[in-house]
Amino acid sequence: METPTIEQAGLQRRRFLALRRKEREEQRLNLLNACLSDFEQAARIRQWADWVSPTIQDEPEIARLVEWAKGNAAQLEAKSSAAMSRMGLKELFPNVDDLRDPLGDPAPKHPWGL
C-alpha cells in the first residue's frame, strides 16, 4: 500500500475537519432547537395565563390551573437553561476554533458529492 503524499494527507486532514465542523454545526442546531422549543412552549403558557387571568376571580379551579401552568412554564425554562449547561457550550462555541480551515471546505471526493 502506498503512503499518502503530503498533499493527500493534508486533504484528508481538511476533509476530517470539514466533517467535524458539520457535526458540530448539527449539535449547535439541535441545542438551539431544543432551547427554542422549551422557550416557545413556556411563552405560550405565560401568554395563555395572562389571557385567562381576568376570568379566575370567580373560578378557584381555573386559578389553580393557571398557577400549575405557570409552574410548568418555569420548569421548561429551567430545563432549557440546564440543557445549555450540559451541552458543553465551550466545546460548541470555543474561543479559538480548532476546526477552522483557512482554505475553506475541501472539494468532495467524488464529483457527485460523496
XYZ file of N, CA, C and O in Angstrom:
456
model
N 0.849 -1.176 0.000
C 0.000 0.000 0.000
C 0.893 1.237 0.000
O 1.870 1.308 0.732
N 0.518 2.199 -0.785
C 1.302 3.427 -0.895
C 1.037 4.350 0.284
O -0.069 4.422 0.787
N 2.085 5.025 0.695
C 1.892 6.048 1.715
C 1.376 7.306 1.031
O 1.816 7.640 -0.061
N 0.425 7.978 1.674
C -0.117 9.191 1.053
C 0.939 10.289 0.971
O 1.809 10.400 1.832
N 0.819 11.069 -0.069
C 1.722 12.209 -0.219
C 1.345 13.274 0.799
O 0.287 13.190 1.444
N 2.188 14.266 0.928
C 1.896 15.374 1.857
C 0.595 16.059 1.455
O -0.231 16.397 2.315
N 0.387 16.219 0.163
C -0.840 16.864 -0.319
C -2.068 16.020 0.017
O -3.097 16.535 0.448
N -1.942 14.700 -0.187
C -3.069 13.809 0.116
C -3.369 13.795 1.611
O -4.528 13.816 2.017
N -2.322 13.755 2.416
C -2.511 13.773 3.875
C -3.163 15.083 4.305
O -4.051 15.093 5.160
N -2.727 16.180 3.699
C -3.327 17.477 4.021
C -4.797 17.526 3.644
O -5.628 18.053 4.391
N -5.117 16.975 2.477
C -6.510 16.946 2.032
C -7.347 16.053 2.945
O -8.482 16.397 3.296
N -6.795 14.911 3.365
C -7.506 14.044 4.305
C -7.795 14.784 5.606
O -8.892 14.688 6.163
N -6.809 15.507 6.086
C -6.968 16.292 7.327
C -8.045 17.344 7.146
O -8.886 17.540 8.019
N -8.059 18.035 6.022
C -9.069 19.070 5.769
C -10.467 18.465 5.678
O -11.429 19.046 6.167
N -10.570 17.291 5.065
C -11.875 16.623 4.974
C -12.353 16.181 6.359
O -13.533 16.261 6.672
N -11.421 15.721 7.169
C -11.756 15.349 8.542
C -12.265 16.569 9.310
O -13.279 16.499 10.008
N -11.576 17.694 9.174
C -12.016 18.924 9.850
C -13.386 19.370 9.346
O -14.230 19.807 10.131
N -13.606 19.251 8.038
C -14.906 19.630 7.470
C -16.020 18.763 8.050
O -17.104 19.265 8.387
N -15.752 17.467 8.186
C -16.739 16.565 8.773
C -17.017 16.939 10.221
O -18.174 16.984 10.656
N -15.974 17.220 10.973
C -16.134 17.626 12.382
C -16.898 18.945 12.488
O -17.717 19.124 13.385
N -16.642 19.896 11.586
C -17.384 21.170 11.603
C -18.863 20.924 11.326
O -19.736 21.516 11.966
N -19.136 20.032 10.380
C -20.534 19.707 10.058
C -21.228 19.080 11.266
O -22.364 19.431 11.596
N -20.549 18.151 11.934
C -21.125 17.515 13.124
C -21.372 18.545 14.223
O -22.417 18.524 14.879
N -20.405 19.448 14.416
C -20.556 20.471 15.453
C -21.727 21.393 15.122
O -22.511 21.761 15.999
N -21.879 21.741 13.855
C -22.987 22.609 13.456
C -24.326 21.925 13.728
O -25.280 22.562 14.176
N -24.407 20.620 13.483
C -25.633 19.874 13.784
C -25.922 19.889 15.281
O -27.077 20.047 15.692
N -24.890 19.727 16.104
C -25.070 19.778 17.555
C -25.537 21.159 17.988
O -26.406 21.291 18.861
N -24.966 22.197 17.393
C -25.391 23.565 17.719
C -26.861 23.767 17.380
O -27.623 24.324 18.179
N -27.260 23.307 16.202
C -28.661 23.468 15.788
C -29.607 22.665 16.668
O -30.699 23.128 17.002
N -29.191 21.454 17.054
C -30.023 20.640 17.950
C -30.224 21.338 19.289
O -31.336 21.354 19.833
N -29.156 21.906 19.826
C -29.253 22.636 21.088
C -30.182 23.829 20.941
O -31.079 24.043 21.760
N -29.993 24.599 19.882
C -30.831 25.780 19.671
C -32.295 25.386 19.516
O -33.177 25.998 20.115
N -32.560 24.347 18.741
C -33.947 23.905 18.549
C -34.582 23.433 19.846
O -35.748 23.721 20.111
N -33.827 22.716 20.668
C -34.370 22.260 21.954
C -34.675 23.447 22.856
O -35.736 23.502 23.492
N -33.763 24.404 22.906
C -33.972 25.585 23.742
C -35.157 26.404 23.240
O -35.974 26.869 24.039
N -35.244 26.581 21.923
C -36.358 27.343 21.363
C -37.689 26.653 21.609
O -38.682 27.313 21.910
N -37.702 25.355 21.484
C -38.940 24.615 21.711
C -39.440 24.824 23.142
O -40.615 25.136 23.361
N -38.545 24.665 24.106
C -38.924 24.873 25.509
C -39.322 26.326 25.749
O -40.313 26.610 26.422
N -38.547 27.257 25.201
C -38.827 28.677 25.389
C -40.184 29.052 24.783
O -40.979 29.751 25.407
N -40.451 28.572 23.570
C -41.718 28.887 22.905
C -42.904 28.309 23.672
O -43.940 28.960 23.812
N -42.749 27.094 24.168
C -43.822 26.474 24.947
C -44.069 27.273 26.227
O -45.221 27.550 26.575
N -42.996 27.674 26.903
C -43.150 28.470 28.131
C -43.810 29.812 27.817
O -44.689 30.264 28.564
N -43.411 30.434 26.718
C -44.007 31.727 26.344
C -45.489 31.567 26.028
O -46.306 32.421 26.413
N -45.859 30.491 25.346
C -47.277 30.253 25.042
C -48.076 30.039 26.320
O -49.212 30.525 26.450
N -47.510 29.314 27.271
C -48.198 29.089 28.547
C -48.415 30.420 29.257
O -49.509 30.706 29.747
N -47.369 31.236 29.324
C -47.489 32.538 30.011
C -48.489 33.452 29.305
O -49.262 34.161 29.952
N -48.491 33.424 27.987
C -49.454 34.231 27.233
C -50.879 33.757 27.520
O -51.782 34.563 27.746
N -51.065 32.460 27.544
C -52.374 31.911 27.851
C -52.795 32.286 29.272
O -53.944 32.677 29.513
N -51.870 32.195 30.220
C -52.183 32.532 31.619
C -52.593 33.994 31.737
O -53.531 34.315 32.474
N -51.923 34.871 31.021
C -52.301 36.290 31.037
C -53.690 36.493 30.437
O -54.467 37.315 30.916
N -54.004 35.742 29.410
C -55.305 35.855 28.763
C -56.415 35.344 29.676
O -57.491 35.912 29.750
N -56.149 34.273 30.418
C -57.157 33.653 31.288
C -57.306 34.412 32.602
O -58.386 34.408 33.201
N -56.281 35.090 33.045
C -56.266 35.704 34.377
C -57.500 36.525 34.727
O -57.962 36.441 35.862
N -58.087 37.327 33.841
C -59.288 38.075 34.240
C -60.464 37.185 34.642
O -61.320 37.611 35.417
N -60.518 35.968 34.168
C -61.658 35.095 34.480
C -61.475 34.309 35.764
O -62.417 33.652 36.213
N -60.294 34.369 36.383
C -60.043 33.491 37.527
C -60.586 34.033 38.849
O -60.591 33.320 39.840
N -61.055 35.270 38.873
C -61.528 35.844 40.126
C -62.690 35.047 40.712
O -62.791 34.888 41.923
N -63.542 34.507 39.853
C -64.711 33.772 40.333
C -64.542 32.260 40.252
O -65.437 31.519 40.671
N -63.435 31.786 39.716
C -63.240 30.351 39.493
C -61.945 29.868 40.142
O -60.877 29.948 39.550
N -62.010 29.330 41.355
C -60.786 28.879 42.015
C -60.097 27.728 41.276
O -58.873 27.614 41.309
N -60.859 26.889 40.579
C -60.252 25.789 39.830
C -59.399 26.318 38.687
O -58.309 25.806 38.425
N -59.891 27.361 38.020
C -59.120 27.962 36.927
C -57.863 28.617 37.485
O -56.788 28.529 36.889
N -57.995 29.244 38.645
C -56.816 29.861 39.274
C -55.750 28.811 39.571
O -54.552 29.037 39.338
N -56.182 27.649 40.043
C -55.214 26.580 40.315
C -54.593 26.061 39.017
O -53.398 25.768 38.961
N -55.406 25.960 37.964
C -54.898 25.544 36.657
C -53.840 26.528 36.149
O -52.775 26.124 35.681
N -54.131 27.816 36.280
C -53.188 28.840 35.817
C -51.889 28.769 36.613
O -50.792 28.824 36.049
N -51.977 28.606 37.917
C -50.763 28.513 38.738
C -49.953 27.265 38.372
O -48.735 27.299 38.295
N -50.658 26.164 38.142
C -49.986 24.936 37.735
C -49.281 25.138 36.390
O -48.131 24.734 36.202
N -49.979 25.788 35.442
C -49.404 26.034 34.112
C -48.171 26.939 34.216
O -47.159 26.701 33.550
N -48.239 27.967 35.067
C -47.084 28.848 35.253
C -45.900 28.072 35.826
O -44.748 28.323 35.463
N -46.182 27.128 36.718
C -45.126 26.274 37.247
C -44.484 25.436 36.149
O -43.261 25.251 36.115
N -45.311 24.930 35.231
C -44.781 24.176 34.092
C -43.904 25.061 33.211
O -42.863 24.615 32.715
N -44.316 26.308 33.013
C -43.516 27.237 32.209
C -42.153 27.457 32.860
O -41.123 27.448 32.182
N -42.145 27.615 34.166
C -40.878 27.815 34.880
C -39.991 26.573 34.758
O -38.768 26.691 34.590
N -40.599 25.396 34.807
C -39.826 24.156 34.647
C -39.228 24.048 33.245
O -38.084 23.612 33.080
N -39.989 24.441 32.234
C -39.476 24.411 30.867
C -38.290 25.361 30.700
O -37.296 25.029 30.048
N -38.397 26.535 31.299
C -37.289 27.497 31.220
C -36.055 26.964 31.944
O -34.935 27.091 31.448
N -36.263 26.350 33.092
C -35.139 25.776 33.832
C -34.516 24.623 33.048
O -33.286 24.483 32.993
N -35.345 23.810 32.416
C -34.846 22.701 31.603
C -33.998 23.223 30.445
O -32.943 22.668 30.145
N -34.443 24.297 29.830
C -33.699 24.892 28.723
C -32.346 25.402 29.194
O -31.328 25.180 28.543
N -32.320 26.061 30.340
C -31.054 26.555 30.897
C -30.121 25.402 31.235
O -28.926 25.456 30.959
N -30.673 24.349 31.818
C -29.853 23.193 32.183
C -29.307 22.505 30.936
O -28.160 22.058 30.920
N -30.104 22.444 29.886
C -29.643 21.821 28.638
C -28.443 22.569 28.080
O -27.487 21.965 27.614
N -28.485 23.888 28.162
C -27.358 24.682 27.666
C -26.115 24.407 28.489
O -25.017 24.317 27.947
N -26.271 24.232 29.773
C -25.118 23.962 30.641
C -24.520 22.582 30.357
O -23.313 22.420 30.331
N -25.375 21.612 30.146
C -24.908 20.239 29.926
C -24.287 20.035 28.560
O -23.482 19.129 28.372
N -24.648 20.825 27.594
C -24.188 20.597 26.232
C -22.726 20.950 26.017
O -22.174 20.676 24.971
N -22.099 21.551 26.963
C -20.697 21.903 26.776
C -20.545 23.027 25.771
O -19.972 22.830 24.701
N -21.077 24.181 26.107
C -21.043 25.305 25.181
C -19.619 25.704 24.799
O -19.392 26.187 23.697
N -18.671 25.467 25.683
C -17.283 25.810 25.350
C -16.780 24.952 24.197
O -15.967 25.395 23.405
N -17.265 23.717 24.121
C -16.871 22.850 23.007
C -17.597 23.241 21.722
O -17.031 23.170 20.643
N -18.863 23.648 21.864
C -19.636 24.017 20.681
C -19.285 25.414 20.166
O -19.423 25.691 18.979
N -18.859 26.283 21.067
C -18.526 27.661 20.699
C -17.193 28.051 21.345
O -17.154 28.897 22.240
N -16.100 27.433 20.898
C -14.801 27.707 21.524
C -14.289 29.107 21.203
O -14.650 29.689 20.175
N -13.463 29.629 22.102
C -12.830 30.931 21.845
C -11.940 30.857 20.613
O -11.933 31.758 19.783
N -11.170 29.791 20.529
C -10.310 29.561 19.378
C -10.817 28.303 18.678
O -10.872 27.231 19.281
N -11.190 28.452 17.438
C -11.790 27.342 16.698
C -10.706 26.417 16.153
O -10.042 26.735 15.167
N -10.534 25.265 16.801
C -9.518 24.323 16.359
C -9.941 23.537 15.116
O -9.158 22.769 14.572
N -11.170 23.717 14.660
C -11.643 23.043 13.456
C -11.613 23.958 12.228
O -11.957 23.534 11.136
N -11.199 25.173 12.410
C -11.193 26.148 11.322
C -10.206 25.725 10.240
O -9.105 25.283 10.514
N -10.641 25.880 9.004
C -9.775 25.618 7.856
C -9.670 26.919 7.080
O -10.647 27.366 6.477
N -8.497 27.555 7.089
C -8.365 28.845 6.414
C -8.621 28.752 4.910
O -8.937 29.755 4.267
N -8.544 27.558 4.365
C -8.794 27.380 2.928
C -10.262 27.095 2.621
O -10.643 26.980 1.466
N -11.073 26.971 3.647
C -12.486 26.639 3.451
C -12.671 25.136 3.308
O -11.723 24.361 3.428
N -13.890 24.722 3.058
C -14.160 23.289 2.912
C -13.519 22.757 1.635
O -13.584 23.398 0.588
N -12.928 21.570 1.731
C -12.332 20.977 0.530
C -13.420 20.453 -0.412
O -14.567 20.249 -0.007
N -13.033 20.249 -1.641
C -13.957 19.678 -2.622
C -14.308 18.252 -2.197
O -13.516 17.577 -1.539
N -15.487 17.770 -2.561
C -15.847 16.392 -2.221
C -14.937 15.401 -2.942
O -14.303 15.721 -3.944
N -14.879 14.190 -2.402
C -14.037 13.141 -3.011
C -14.485 12.807 -4.424
O -13.689 12.491 -5.281
N -15.794 12.838 -4.631
C -16.360 12.461 -5.925
C -17.156 13.633 -6.472
O -17.728 14.407 -5.710
N -17.250 13.739 -7.781
C -17.998 14.858 -8.368
C -19.453 14.917 -7.937
O -20.057 15.963 -7.901
N -20.032 13.775 -7.580
C -21.452 13.751 -7.188
C -21.632 14.040 -5.696
O -22.716 13.951 -5.167
N -20.561 14.396 -5.010
C -20.661 14.897 -3.650
C -20.474 13.904 -2.540
O -20.696 14.225 -1.382
N -20.069 12.693 -2.824
C -19.895 11.695 -1.771
C -18.441 11.529 -1.415
O -17.549 11.691 -2.140
